[in-house]
């Protein structure tokens, strides 16, 4: 009687995997599944032995296929939208995510004037990077960013309180001398309404819709820094900026400084523990419901490799 030696339930395995499993079970290599052998019928004892060995092999096959390394591979396209200073960090996260998942492709839609939330709501993007939650969408926090109050290096104002910051940007305070600073008039530099840092700043200070109409609105951080540096007495500029960008400018020798708020220095550790209260969460916002690619990217951002990337610029999440 001719019968195929490879059991039907094994025939779907590639030959290489069958060989590995055979070796682990101590079995002789299985022939190619296309091969047939004409063998004499085994005795009852031999048949029982073969059956036991094949049963063990089938169990091992099940464990092998259920192991994490053989889980469904992440595959598909993901579009991430943003307009803030997080672009470089998100690009680094996207590259690392693609490297870890070769069949995943991430595109970034990044523009100072874009509206990431609208792009997600109209299905033009899967994830919006923001600093403020939007209830219709699900939010995943992946880090923290401080909001720095930036002035010219020559401005000797010692520090400010949260209330004073609110008064400055709502137009209630017009001169630095009122805050113990130089006899110069405050020139306000605001950020575009579309940028998520503005939403977070207004929300933090309770001045949403109350920003001074006398301010200049400037989008790119580079232009903001140039304007602060170029504003000289009898005028002196003030703006708010991502703390990571502000600290980078200070350490890079740009003629600017960051004001302490409520006598707390704006630094990574004080942002992490909340002592520096002007901070915003780094959020990934997406539509609610099943979204394997979105969930996979969020998990990666919160993993050790993802948090390491975020920590190069921002404040990573506290270790669990």
PDB file of C-alpha atoms in Angstrom:
ATOM      1  CA  UNK A   1       0.000   0.000   0.000  1.00  0.00           C
ATOM      2  CA  UNK A   2       1.308   3.427  -0.913  1.00  0.00           C
ATOM      3  CA  UNK A   3       0.686   6.298   1.581  1.00  0.00           C
ATOM      4  CA  UNK A   4       2.148   9.753   2.050  1.00  0.00           C
ATOM      5  CA  UNK A   5       4.507   9.862   5.040  1.00  0.00           C
ATOM      6  CA  UNK A   6       3.823  13.520   5.869  1.00  0.00           C
ATOM      7  CA  UNK A   7       0.525  13.817   7.788  1.00  0.00           C
ATOM      8  CA  UNK A   8      -2.033  16.119   6.150  1.00  0.00           C
ATOM      9  CA  UNK A   9      -1.856  18.600   9.046  1.00  0.00           C
ATOM     10  CA  UNK A  10       1.888  19.017   8.506  1.00  0.00           C
ATOM     11  CA  UNK A  11       1.777  19.440   4.765  1.00  0.00           C
ATOM     12  CA  UNK A  12       1.072  23.170   4.934  1.00  0.00           C
ATOM     13  CA  UNK A  13       4.394  23.848   6.660  1.00  0.00           C
ATOM     14  CA  UNK A  14       7.346  24.965   4.521  1.00  0.00           C
ATOM     15  CA  UNK A  15       9.966  22.299   4.195  1.00  0.00           C
ATOM     16  CA  UNK A  16      12.516  24.238   6.267  1.00  0.00           C
ATOM     17  CA  UNK A  17      10.175  24.590   9.246  1.00  0.00           C
ATOM     18  CA  UNK A  18       9.224  20.911   9.066  1.00  0.00           C
ATOM     19  CA  UNK A  19      12.911  20.031   9.163  1.00  0.00           C
ATOM     20  CA  UNK A  20      13.478  22.209  12.262  1.00  0.00           C
ATOM     21  CA  UNK A  21      10.556  20.627  14.078  1.00  0.00           C
ATOM     22  CA  UNK A  22      11.674  17.141  13.090  1.00  0.00           C
ATOM     23  CA  UNK A  23      15.129  17.839  14.506  1.00  0.00           C
ATOM     24  CA  UNK A  24      13.637  19.128  17.777  1.00  0.00           C
ATOM     25  CA  UNK A  25      11.528  15.988  18.149  1.00  0.00           C
ATOM     26  CA  UNK A  26      14.429  13.693  17.373  1.00  0.00           C
ATOM     27  CA  UNK A  27      12.772  12.417  14.207  1.00  0.00           C
ATOM     28  CA  UNK A  28      14.448  11.617  10.977  1.00  0.00           C
ATOM     29  CA  UNK A  29      13.999  14.281   8.308  1.00  0.00           C
ATOM     30  CA  UNK A  30      10.628  14.219   6.589  1.00  0.00           C
ATOM     31  CA  UNK A  31      10.767  13.856   2.831  1.00  0.00           C
ATOM     32  CA  UNK A  32       9.468  16.515   0.500  1.00  0.00           C
ATOM     33  CA  UNK A  33       5.668  16.624   0.657  1.00  0.00           C
ATOM     34  CA  UNK A  34       5.486  15.732  -3.025  1.00  0.00           C
ATOM     35  CA  UNK A  35       7.341  12.469  -2.399  1.00  0.00           C
ATOM     36  CA  UNK A  36       5.529   9.193  -1.893  1.00  0.00           C
ATOM     37  CA  UNK A  37       6.887   6.054  -0.302  1.00  0.00           C
ATOM     38  CA  UNK A  38       5.594   2.520  -0.603  1.00  0.00           C
ATOM     39  CA  UNK A  39       6.138   1.072   2.835  1.00  0.00           C
ATOM     40  CA  UNK A  40       5.054  -2.165   4.445  1.00  0.00           C
ATOM     41  CA  UNK A  41       2.314  -1.742   7.016  1.00  0.00           C
ATOM     42  CA  UNK A  42       3.884  -1.409  10.493  1.00  0.00           C
ATOM     43  CA  UNK A  43       3.183  -3.723  13.360  1.00  0.00           C
ATOM     44  CA  UNK A  44       0.739  -2.543  16.071  1.00  0.00           C
ATOM     45  CA  UNK A  45       3.608  -1.647  18.453  1.00  0.00           C
ATOM     46  CA  UNK A  46       5.479   0.219  15.788  1.00  0.00           C
ATOM     47  CA  UNK A  47       2.268   1.987  14.708  1.00  0.00           C
ATOM     48  CA  UNK A  48       1.629   3.142  18.295  1.00  0.00           C
ATOM     49  CA  UNK A  49       5.186   4.464  18.567  1.00  0.00           C
ATOM     50  CA  UNK A  50       4.859   6.353  15.305  1.00  0.00           C
ATOM     51  CA  UNK A  51       1.469   7.730  16.372  1.00  0.00           C
ATOM     52  CA  UNK A  52       2.886   8.980  19.677  1.00  0.00           C
ATOM     53  CA  UNK A  53       5.807  10.651  17.961  1.00  0.00           C
ATOM     54  CA  UNK A  54       3.567  12.282  15.370  1.00  0.00           C
ATOM     55  CA  UNK A  55       1.199  13.483  18.112  1.00  0.00           C
ATOM     56  CA  UNK A  56       4.132  15.123  19.885  1.00  0.00           C
ATOM     57  CA  UNK A  57       5.230  16.652  16.607  1.00  0.00           C
ATOM     58  CA  UNK A  58       1.765  18.117  16.018  1.00  0.00           C
ATOM     59  CA  UNK A  59       1.764  19.648  19.507  1.00  0.00           C
ATOM     60  CA  UNK A  60       5.141  21.237  18.828  1.00  0.00           C
ATOM     61  CA  UNK A  61       3.893  22.560  15.495  1.00  0.00           C
ATOM     62  CA  UNK A  62       0.978  24.229  17.282  1.00  0.00           C
ATOM     63  CA  UNK A  63       3.278  25.839  19.831  1.00  0.00           C
ATOM     64  CA  UNK A  64       5.654  26.963  17.089  1.00  0.00           C
ATOM     65  CA  UNK A  65       2.907  28.624  15.074  1.00  0.00           C
ATOM     66  CA  UNK A  66       1.458  30.283  18.183  1.00  0.00           C
ATOM     67  CA  UNK A  67       4.790  31.747  19.290  1.00  0.00           C
ATOM     68  CA  UNK A  68       5.213  35.573  19.197  1.00  0.00           C
ATOM     69  CA  UNK A  69       7.725  35.388  16.403  1.00  0.00           C
ATOM     70  CA  UNK A  70       5.071  33.950  14.136  1.00  0.00           C
ATOM     71  CA  UNK A  71       2.271  36.327  15.081  1.00  0.00           C
ATOM     72  CA  UNK A  72       0.561  38.238  12.310  1.00  0.00           C
ATOM     73  CA  UNK A  73       3.026  40.729  10.911  1.00  0.00           C
ATOM     74  CA  UNK A  74       2.077  44.412  11.044  1.00  0.00           C
ATOM     75  CA  UNK A  75       1.402  45.508   7.482  1.00  0.00           C
ATOM     76  CA  UNK A  76      -0.265  48.477   5.835  1.00  0.00           C
ATOM     77  CA  UNK A  77      -0.083  52.240   5.398  1.00  0.00           C
ATOM     78  CA  UNK A  78      -0.285  54.832   8.157  1.00  0.00           C
ATOM     79  CA  UNK A  79      -0.640  58.591   7.697  1.00  0.00           C
ATOM     80  CA  UNK A  80       0.342  60.913  10.574  1.00  0.00           C
ATOM     81  CA  UNK A  81      -0.551  64.613  10.485  1.00  0.00           C
ATOM     82  CA  UNK A  82       0.876  67.481  12.515  1.00  0.00           C
ATOM     83  CA  UNK A  83       1.889  71.119  12.467  1.00  0.00           C
ATOM     84  CA  UNK A  84       4.017  71.595  15.570  1.00  0.00           C
ATOM     85  CA  UNK A  85       7.651  71.197  16.570  1.00  0.00           C
ATOM     86  CA  UNK A  86       7.358  67.405  16.866  1.00  0.00           C
ATOM     87  CA  UNK A  87       8.130  66.743  13.197  1.00  0.00           C
ATOM     88  CA  UNK A  88      11.718  65.527  13.615  1.00  0.00           C
ATOM     89  CA  UNK A  89      10.736  63.236  16.480  1.00  0.00           C
ATOM     90  CA  UNK A  90       7.803  61.767  14.563  1.00  0.00           C
ATOM     91  CA  UNK A  91      10.016  61.202  11.518  1.00  0.00           C
ATOM     92  CA  UNK A  92      12.491  59.287  13.684  1.00  0.00           C
ATOM     93  CA  UNK A  93       9.672  57.238  15.225  1.00  0.00           C
ATOM     94  CA  UNK A  94       8.252  56.474  11.779  1.00  0.00           C
ATOM     95  CA  UNK A  95      11.623  55.263  10.451  1.00  0.00           C
ATOM     96  CA  UNK A  96      12.192  53.045  13.483  1.00  0.00           C
ATOM     97  CA  UNK A  97       8.643  51.663  13.284  1.00  0.00           C
ATOM     98  CA  UNK A  98       9.098  50.803   9.600  1.00  0.00           C
ATOM     99  CA  UNK A  99      12.424  49.132  10.341  1.00  0.00           C
ATOM    100  CA  UNK A 100      10.790  47.000  13.029  1.00  0.00           C
ATOM    101  CA  UNK A 101       7.846  46.229  10.709  1.00  0.00           C
ATOM    102  CA  UNK A 102       9.151  45.900   7.115  1.00  0.00           C
ATOM    103  CA  UNK A 103       5.646  45.705   5.652  1.00  0.00           C
ATOM    104  CA  UNK A 104       4.459  48.900   7.364  1.00  0.00           C
ATOM    105  CA  UNK A 105       4.671  52.265   5.592  1.00  0.00           C
ATOM    106  CA  UNK A 106       4.312  55.604   7.391  1.00  0.00           C
ATOM    107  CA  UNK A 107       3.700  58.952   5.686  1.00  0.00           C
ATOM    108  CA  UNK A 108       3.854  62.304   7.501  1.00  0.00           C
ATOM    109  CA  UNK A 109       1.635  65.226   6.506  1.00  0.00           C
ATOM    110  CA  UNK A 110       3.337  68.147   8.217  1.00  0.00           C
ATOM    111  CA  UNK A 111       2.642  71.812   7.599  1.00  0.00           C
ATOM    112  CA  UNK A 112       2.521  74.862   9.882  1.00  0.00           C
ATOM    113  CA  UNK A 113      -0.894  75.805   8.526  1.00  0.00           C
ATOM    114  CA  UNK A 114      -2.466  72.345   8.399  1.00  0.00           C
ATOM    115  CA  UNK A 115      -5.304  71.199  10.650  1.00  0.00           C
ATOM    116  CA  UNK A 116      -4.390  67.690  11.826  1.00  0.00           C
ATOM    117  CA  UNK A 117      -7.666  67.044  13.651  1.00  0.00           C
ATOM    118  CA  UNK A 118      -9.686  67.801  10.550  1.00  0.00           C
ATOM    119  CA  UNK A 119      -7.437  65.538   8.484  1.00  0.00           C
ATOM    120  CA  UNK A 120      -8.182  62.639  10.831  1.00  0.00           C
ATOM    121  CA  UNK A 121     -11.883  63.382  10.991  1.00  0.00           C
ATOM    122  CA  UNK A 122     -12.117  63.440   7.182  1.00  0.00           C
ATOM    123  CA  UNK A 123     -10.066  60.222   6.852  1.00  0.00           C
ATOM    124  CA  UNK A 124      -7.129  61.977   5.167  1.00  0.00           C
ATOM    125  CA  UNK A 125      -4.889  60.892   8.054  1.00  0.00           C
ATOM    126  CA  UNK A 126      -5.006  58.168  10.698  1.00  0.00           C
ATOM    127  CA  UNK A 127      -3.222  59.996  13.536  1.00  0.00           C
ATOM    128  CA  UNK A 128      -3.055  63.664  14.557  1.00  0.00           C
ATOM    129  CA  UNK A 129      -0.160  64.809  16.758  1.00  0.00           C
ATOM    130  CA  UNK A 130      -1.471  67.388  19.229  1.00  0.00           C
ATOM    131  CA  UNK A 131      -1.079  68.792  22.726  1.00  0.00           C
ATOM    132  CA  UNK A 132      -4.761  68.969  23.680  1.00  0.00           C
ATOM    133  CA  UNK A 133      -7.350  66.183  23.799  1.00  0.00           C
ATOM    134  CA  UNK A 134     -10.327  66.283  21.467  1.00  0.00           C
ATOM    135  CA  UNK A 135     -13.183  64.197  22.980  1.00  0.00           C
ATOM    136  CA  UNK A 136     -14.554  62.693  19.735  1.00  0.00           C
ATOM    137  CA  UNK A 137     -11.116  61.134  19.157  1.00  0.00           C
ATOM    138  CA  UNK A 138      -9.169  58.617  21.224  1.00  0.00           C
ATOM    139  CA  UNK A 139      -5.955  60.002  22.745  1.00  0.00           C
ATOM    140  CA  UNK A 140      -2.700  58.224  23.599  1.00  0.00           C
ATOM    141  CA  UNK A 141      -0.048  60.200  25.463  1.00  0.00           C
ATOM    142  CA  UNK A 142       3.520  59.367  24.462  1.00  0.00           C
ATOM    143  CA  UNK A 143       5.487  62.088  26.280  1.00  0.00           C
ATOM    144  CA  UNK A 144       5.621  65.623  27.675  1.00  0.00           C
ATOM    145  CA  UNK A 145       6.838  68.954  26.371  1.00  0.00           C
ATOM    146  CA  UNK A 146       7.294  72.114  28.405  1.00  0.00           C
ATOM    147  CA  UNK A 147       6.123  75.474  27.078  1.00  0.00           C
ATOM    148  CA  UNK A 148       8.954  77.943  27.509  1.00  0.00           C
ATOM    149  CA  UNK A 149       8.570  81.732  27.906  1.00  0.00           C
ATOM    150  CA  UNK A 150      11.300  83.115  25.680  1.00  0.00           C
ATOM    151  CA  UNK A 151      12.846  86.591  25.900  1.00  0.00           C
ATOM    152  CA  UNK A 152      16.028  88.334  24.738  1.00  0.00           C
ATOM    153  CA  UNK A 153      19.179  87.442  26.635  1.00  0.00           C
ATOM    154  CA  UNK A 154      19.514  91.054  27.806  1.00  0.00           C
ATOM    155  CA  UNK A 155      16.086  91.002  29.470  1.00  0.00           C
ATOM    156  CA  UNK A 156      16.960  90.736  33.185  1.00  0.00           C
ATOM    157  CA  UNK A 157      13.421  89.976  34.389  1.00  0.00           C
ATOM    158  CA  UNK A 158      14.112  87.454  37.159  1.00  0.00           C
ATOM    159  CA  UNK A 159      11.066  85.233  36.782  1.00  0.00           C
ATOM    160  CA  UNK A 160       7.306  85.335  36.242  1.00  0.00           C
ATOM    161  CA  UNK A 161       4.259  83.676  37.711  1.00  0.00           C
ATOM    162  CA  UNK A 162       1.620  81.828  35.715  1.00  0.00           C
ATOM    163  CA  UNK A 163      -0.761  84.707  36.313  1.00  0.00           C
ATOM    164  CA  UNK A 164       1.789  87.213  35.031  1.00  0.00           C
ATOM    165  CA  UNK A 165       2.312  85.127  31.903  1.00  0.00           C
ATOM    166  CA  UNK A 166      -1.452  85.142  31.354  1.00  0.00           C
ATOM    167  CA  UNK A 167      -1.529  88.918  31.889  1.00  0.00           C
ATOM    168  CA  UNK A 168       1.348  89.469  29.453  1.00  0.00           C
ATOM    169  CA  UNK A 169      -0.189  87.518  26.592  1.00  0.00           C
ATOM    170  CA  UNK A 170      -3.726  88.769  27.168  1.00  0.00           C
ATOM    171  CA  UNK A 171      -2.440  92.356  26.937  1.00  0.00           C
ATOM    172  CA  UNK A 172      -2.956  93.400  30.568  1.00  0.00           C
ATOM    173  CA  UNK A 173       0.751  94.031  31.155  1.00  0.00           C
ATOM    174  CA  UNK A 174       2.551  96.252  28.640  1.00  0.00           C
ATOM    175  CA  UNK A 175       5.982  96.990  30.126  1.00  0.00           C
ATOM    176  CA  UNK A 176       8.686  94.730  31.522  1.00  0.00           C
ATOM    177  CA  UNK A 177       9.311  97.214  34.332  1.00  0.00           C
ATOM    178  CA  UNK A 178       5.949  96.168  35.819  1.00  0.00           C
ATOM    179  CA  UNK A 179       7.496  92.739  36.363  1.00  0.00           C
ATOM    180  CA  UNK A 180      10.828  93.915  37.728  1.00  0.00           C
ATOM    181  CA  UNK A 181      12.480  93.969  34.303  1.00  0.00           C
ATOM    182  CA  UNK A 182      13.950  96.633  32.036  1.00  0.00           C
ATOM    183  CA  UNK A 183      12.239  99.877  31.028  1.00  0.00           C
ATOM    184  CA  UNK A 184      11.132  98.423  27.713  1.00  0.00           C
ATOM    185  CA  UNK A 185       7.777  97.867  26.135  1.00  0.00           C
ATOM    186  CA  UNK A 186       6.654  94.266  25.620  1.00  0.00           C
ATOM    187  CA  UNK A 187       6.327  93.114  22.027  1.00  0.00           C
ATOM    188  CA  UNK A 188       4.206  89.971  21.918  1.00  0.00           C
ATOM    189  CA  UNK A 189       4.868  87.205  19.417  1.00  0.00           C
ATOM    190  CA  UNK A 190       1.946  84.809  19.093  1.00  0.00           C
ATOM    191  CA  UNK A 191       1.779  81.509  17.241  1.00  0.00           C
ATOM    192  CA  UNK A 192      -0.699  80.571  14.488  1.00  0.00           C
ATOM    193  CA  UNK A 193      -4.075  79.407  15.738  1.00  0.00           C
ATOM    194  CA  UNK A 194      -3.644  76.171  13.814  1.00  0.00           C
ATOM    195  CA  UNK A 195      -0.556  75.150  15.812  1.00  0.00           C
ATOM    196  CA  UNK A 196      -1.220  72.794  18.690  1.00  0.00           C
ATOM    197  CA  UNK A 197       1.196  74.625  21.002  1.00  0.00           C
ATOM    198  CA  UNK A 198      -1.116  77.648  20.949  1.00  0.00           C
ATOM    199  CA  UNK A 199      -4.136  75.583  21.960  1.00  0.00           C
ATOM    200  CA  UNK A 200      -2.183  74.062  24.849  1.00  0.00           C
ATOM    201  CA  UNK A 201      -0.769  77.441  25.934  1.00  0.00           C
ATOM    202  CA  UNK A 202      -4.159  79.165  26.001  1.00  0.00           C
ATOM    203  CA  UNK A 203      -5.782  76.219  27.757  1.00  0.00           C
ATOM    204  CA  UNK A 204      -3.035  76.005  30.399  1.00  0.00           C
ATOM    205  CA  UNK A 205      -3.388  79.692  31.290  1.00  0.00           C
ATOM    206  CA  UNK A 206      -7.156  79.978  30.952  1.00  0.00           C
ATOM    207  CA  UNK A 207      -6.920  82.653  28.263  1.00  0.00           C
ATOM    208  CA  UNK A 208      -8.509  80.842  25.337  1.00  0.00           C
ATOM    209  CA  UNK A 209      -9.869  83.496  23.005  1.00  0.00           C
ATOM    210  CA  UNK A 210      -8.297  86.274  25.093  1.00  0.00           C
ATOM    211  CA  UNK A 211      -4.889  86.599  23.446  1.00  0.00           C
ATOM    212  CA  UNK A 212      -3.824  90.186  22.756  1.00  0.00           C
ATOM    213  CA  UNK A 213      -4.777  91.423  19.296  1.00  0.00           C
ATOM    214  CA  UNK A 214      -1.655  93.607  19.294  1.00  0.00           C
ATOM    215  CA  UNK A 215       0.653  90.614  18.983  1.00  0.00           C
ATOM    216  CA  UNK A 216       2.585  89.506  15.914  1.00  0.00           C
ATOM    217  CA  UNK A 217       1.765  86.015  14.693  1.00  0.00           C
ATOM    218  CA  UNK A 218       4.773  83.986  13.530  1.00  0.00           C
ATOM    219  CA  UNK A 219       4.765  80.286  12.671  1.00  0.00           C
ATOM    220  CA  UNK A 220       8.244  78.794  12.118  1.00  0.00           C
ATOM    221  CA  UNK A 221      10.369  78.542  15.264  1.00  0.00           C
ATOM    222  CA  UNK A 222      13.418  79.802  13.380  1.00  0.00           C
ATOM    223  CA  UNK A 223      11.610  83.028  12.481  1.00  0.00           C
ATOM    224  CA  UNK A 224      10.378  83.396  16.064  1.00  0.00           C
ATOM    225  CA  UNK A 225      13.931  83.165  17.406  1.00  0.00           C
ATOM    226  CA  UNK A 226      15.201  85.698  14.866  1.00  0.00           C
ATOM    227  CA  UNK A 227      12.443  88.137  15.803  1.00  0.00           C
ATOM    228  CA  UNK A 228      13.158  87.881  19.538  1.00  0.00           C
ATOM    229  CA  UNK A 229      16.881  88.389  18.964  1.00  0.00           C
ATOM    230  CA  UNK A 230      16.268  91.286  16.580  1.00  0.00           C
ATOM    231  CA  UNK A 231      13.878  93.206  18.843  1.00  0.00           C
ATOM    232  CA  UNK A 232      15.963  95.787  20.723  1.00  0.00           C
ATOM    233  CA  UNK A 233      15.214  98.585  23.246  1.00  0.00           C
ATOM    234  CA  UNK A 234      13.035 100.481  23.702  1.00  0.00           C
ATOM    235  CA  UNK A 235      11.177  97.305  22.751  1.00  0.00           C
ATOM    236  CA  UNK A 236      11.688  93.784  24.075  1.00  0.00           C
ATOM    237  CA  UNK A 237       9.935  90.687  22.761  1.00  0.00           C
ATOM    238  CA  UNK A 238       8.222  87.803  24.527  1.00  0.00           C
ATOM    239  CA  UNK A 239       6.917  84.592  23.048  1.00  0.00           C
ATOM    240  CA  UNK A 240       6.138  81.006  23.962  1.00  0.00           C
ATOM    241  CA  UNK A 241       7.896  78.091  22.370  1.00  0.00           C
ATOM    242  CA  UNK A 242       8.368  74.349  22.712  1.00  0.00           C
ATOM    243  CA  UNK A 243      10.749  73.925  25.623  1.00  0.00           C
ATOM    244  CA  UNK A 244      12.896  71.516  23.641  1.00  0.00           C
ATOM    245  CA  UNK A 245      13.363  74.151  20.914  1.00  0.00           C
ATOM    246  CA  UNK A 246      14.031  76.893  23.452  1.00  0.00           C
ATOM    247  CA  UNK A 247      16.614  74.876  25.375  1.00  0.00           C
ATOM    248  CA  UNK A 248      18.331  73.942  22.123  1.00  0.00           C
ATOM    249  CA  UNK A 249      18.564  77.630  21.171  1.00  0.00           C
ATOM    250  CA  UNK A 250      19.966  78.586  24.580  1.00  0.00           C
ATOM    251  CA  UNK A 251      22.619  75.853  24.576  1.00  0.00           C
ATOM    252  CA  UNK A 252      23.400  76.689  20.948  1.00  0.00           C
ATOM    253  CA  UNK A 253      24.424  80.227  21.864  1.00  0.00           C
ATOM    254  CA  UNK A 254      21.402  82.110  20.497  1.00  0.00           C
ATOM    255  CA  UNK A 255      20.918  85.401  22.391  1.00  0.00           C
ATOM    256  CA  UNK A 256      17.760  84.307  24.190  1.00  0.00           C
ATOM    257  CA  UNK A 257      16.797  83.017  27.636  1.00  0.00           C
ATOM    258  CA  UNK A 258      13.890  81.136  29.152  1.00  0.00           C
ATOM    259  CA  UNK A 259      12.130  82.643  32.152  1.00  0.00           C
ATOM    260  CA  UNK A 260      11.495  80.539  35.259  1.00  0.00           C
ATOM    261  CA  UNK A 261       7.774  80.260  36.032  1.00  0.00           C
ATOM    262  CA  UNK A 262       6.686  80.376  39.675  1.00  0.00           C
ATOM    263  CA  UNK A 263      10.389  80.213  40.571  1.00  0.00           C
ATOM    264  CA  UNK A 264      10.802  76.834  38.854  1.00  0.00           C
ATOM    265  CA  UNK A 265      13.410  76.448  36.121  1.00  0.00           C
ATOM    266  CA  UNK A 266      12.111  75.106  32.795  1.00  0.00           C
ATOM    267  CA  UNK A 267      13.967  71.788  32.521  1.00  0.00           C
ATOM    268  CA  UNK A 268      13.256  68.179  31.634  1.00  0.00           C
ATOM    269  CA  UNK A 269      13.095  66.869  35.229  1.00  0.00           C
ATOM    270  CA  UNK A 270      10.779  69.690  36.392  1.00  0.00           C
ATOM    271  CA  UNK A 271       8.509  69.094  33.418  1.00  0.00           C
ATOM    272  CA  UNK A 272       8.407  65.364  34.101  1.00  0.00           C
ATOM    273  CA  UNK A 273       7.331  65.700  37.739  1.00  0.00           C
ATOM    274  CA  UNK A 274       5.010  68.662  37.127  1.00  0.00           C
ATOM    275  CA  UNK A 275       6.893  71.266  39.166  1.00  0.00           C
ATOM    276  CA  UNK A 276       7.196  73.312  35.979  1.00  0.00           C
ATOM    277  CA  UNK A 277       3.504  73.667  35.337  1.00  0.00           C
ATOM    278  CA  UNK A 278       3.535  75.099  31.810  1.00  0.00           C
ATOM    279  CA  UNK A 279       3.675  71.798  30.001  1.00  0.00           C
ATOM    280  CA  UNK A 280       1.651  70.003  27.385  1.00  0.00           C
ATOM    281  CA  UNK A 281       1.221  66.311  26.680  1.00  0.00           C
ATOM    282  CA  UNK A 282       2.397  64.833  23.394  1.00  0.00           C
ATOM    283  CA  UNK A 283      -0.733  63.102  22.155  1.00  0.00           C
ATOM    284  CA  UNK A 284      -1.601  60.787  19.312  1.00  0.00           C
ATOM    285  CA  UNK A 285      -5.273  61.303  18.424  1.00  0.00           C
ATOM    286  CA  UNK A 286      -7.157  58.855  16.230  1.00  0.00           C
ATOM    287  CA  UNK A 287     -10.703  57.775  15.519  1.00  0.00           C
ATOM    288  CA  UNK A 288     -12.183  55.380  18.026  1.00  0.00           C
ATOM    289  CA  UNK A 289     -12.622  51.770  17.017  1.00  0.00           C
ATOM    290  CA  UNK A 290     -10.445  48.945  15.685  1.00  0.00           C
ATOM    291  CA  UNK A 291      -7.301  50.274  13.978  1.00  0.00           C
ATOM    292  CA  UNK A 292      -4.435  47.743  14.035  1.00  0.00           C
ATOM    293  CA  UNK A 293      -1.862  50.057  12.442  1.00  0.00           C
ATOM    294  CA  UNK A 294      -2.692  52.947  14.762  1.00  0.00           C
ATOM    295  CA  UNK A 295      -2.555  50.684  17.810  1.00  0.00           C
ATOM    296  CA  UNK A 296       0.733  49.160  16.683  1.00  0.00           C
ATOM    297  CA  UNK A 297       2.340  52.574  16.206  1.00  0.00           C
ATOM    298  CA  UNK A 298       1.108  53.791  19.599  1.00  0.00           C
ATOM    299  CA  UNK A 299       2.500  50.662  21.278  1.00  0.00           C
ATOM    300  CA  UNK A 300       5.822  51.215  19.550  1.00  0.00           C
ATOM    301  CA  UNK A 301       5.951  54.872  20.663  1.00  0.00           C
ATOM    302  CA  UNK A 302       5.440  53.718  24.263  1.00  0.00           C
ATOM    303  CA  UNK A 303       7.943  50.864  24.025  1.00  0.00           C
ATOM    304  CA  UNK A 304      11.523  51.216  25.259  1.00  0.00           C
ATOM    305  CA  UNK A 305      12.907  51.965  21.746  1.00  0.00           C
ATOM    306  CA  UNK A 306      10.125  54.476  21.071  1.00  0.00           C
ATOM    307  CA  UNK A 307      10.540  56.252  24.395  1.00  0.00           C
ATOM    308  CA  UNK A 308      14.270  56.434  23.804  1.00  0.00           C
ATOM    309  CA  UNK A 309      13.617  58.321  20.552  1.00  0.00           C
ATOM    310  CA  UNK A 310      11.106  60.638  22.226  1.00  0.00           C
ATOM    311  CA  UNK A 311      13.538  61.257  25.091  1.00  0.00           C
ATOM    312  CA  UNK A 312      16.133  62.667  22.707  1.00  0.00           C
ATOM    313  CA  UNK A 313      13.994  65.813  22.371  1.00  0.00           C
ATOM    314  CA  UNK A 314      11.063  65.612  24.760  1.00  0.00           C
ATOM    315  CA  UNK A 315      10.341  64.209  28.186  1.00  0.00           C
ATOM    316  CA  UNK A 316       9.426  60.511  27.984  1.00  0.00           C
ATOM    317  CA  UNK A 317       6.629  58.971  29.992  1.00  0.00           C
ATOM    318  CA  UNK A 318       7.469  57.848  33.543  1.00  0.00           C
ATOM    319  CA  UNK A 319       8.528  54.221  33.769  1.00  0.00           C
ATOM    320  CA  UNK A 320       5.705  51.931  34.809  1.00  0.00           C
TER     321      UNK A 320
END
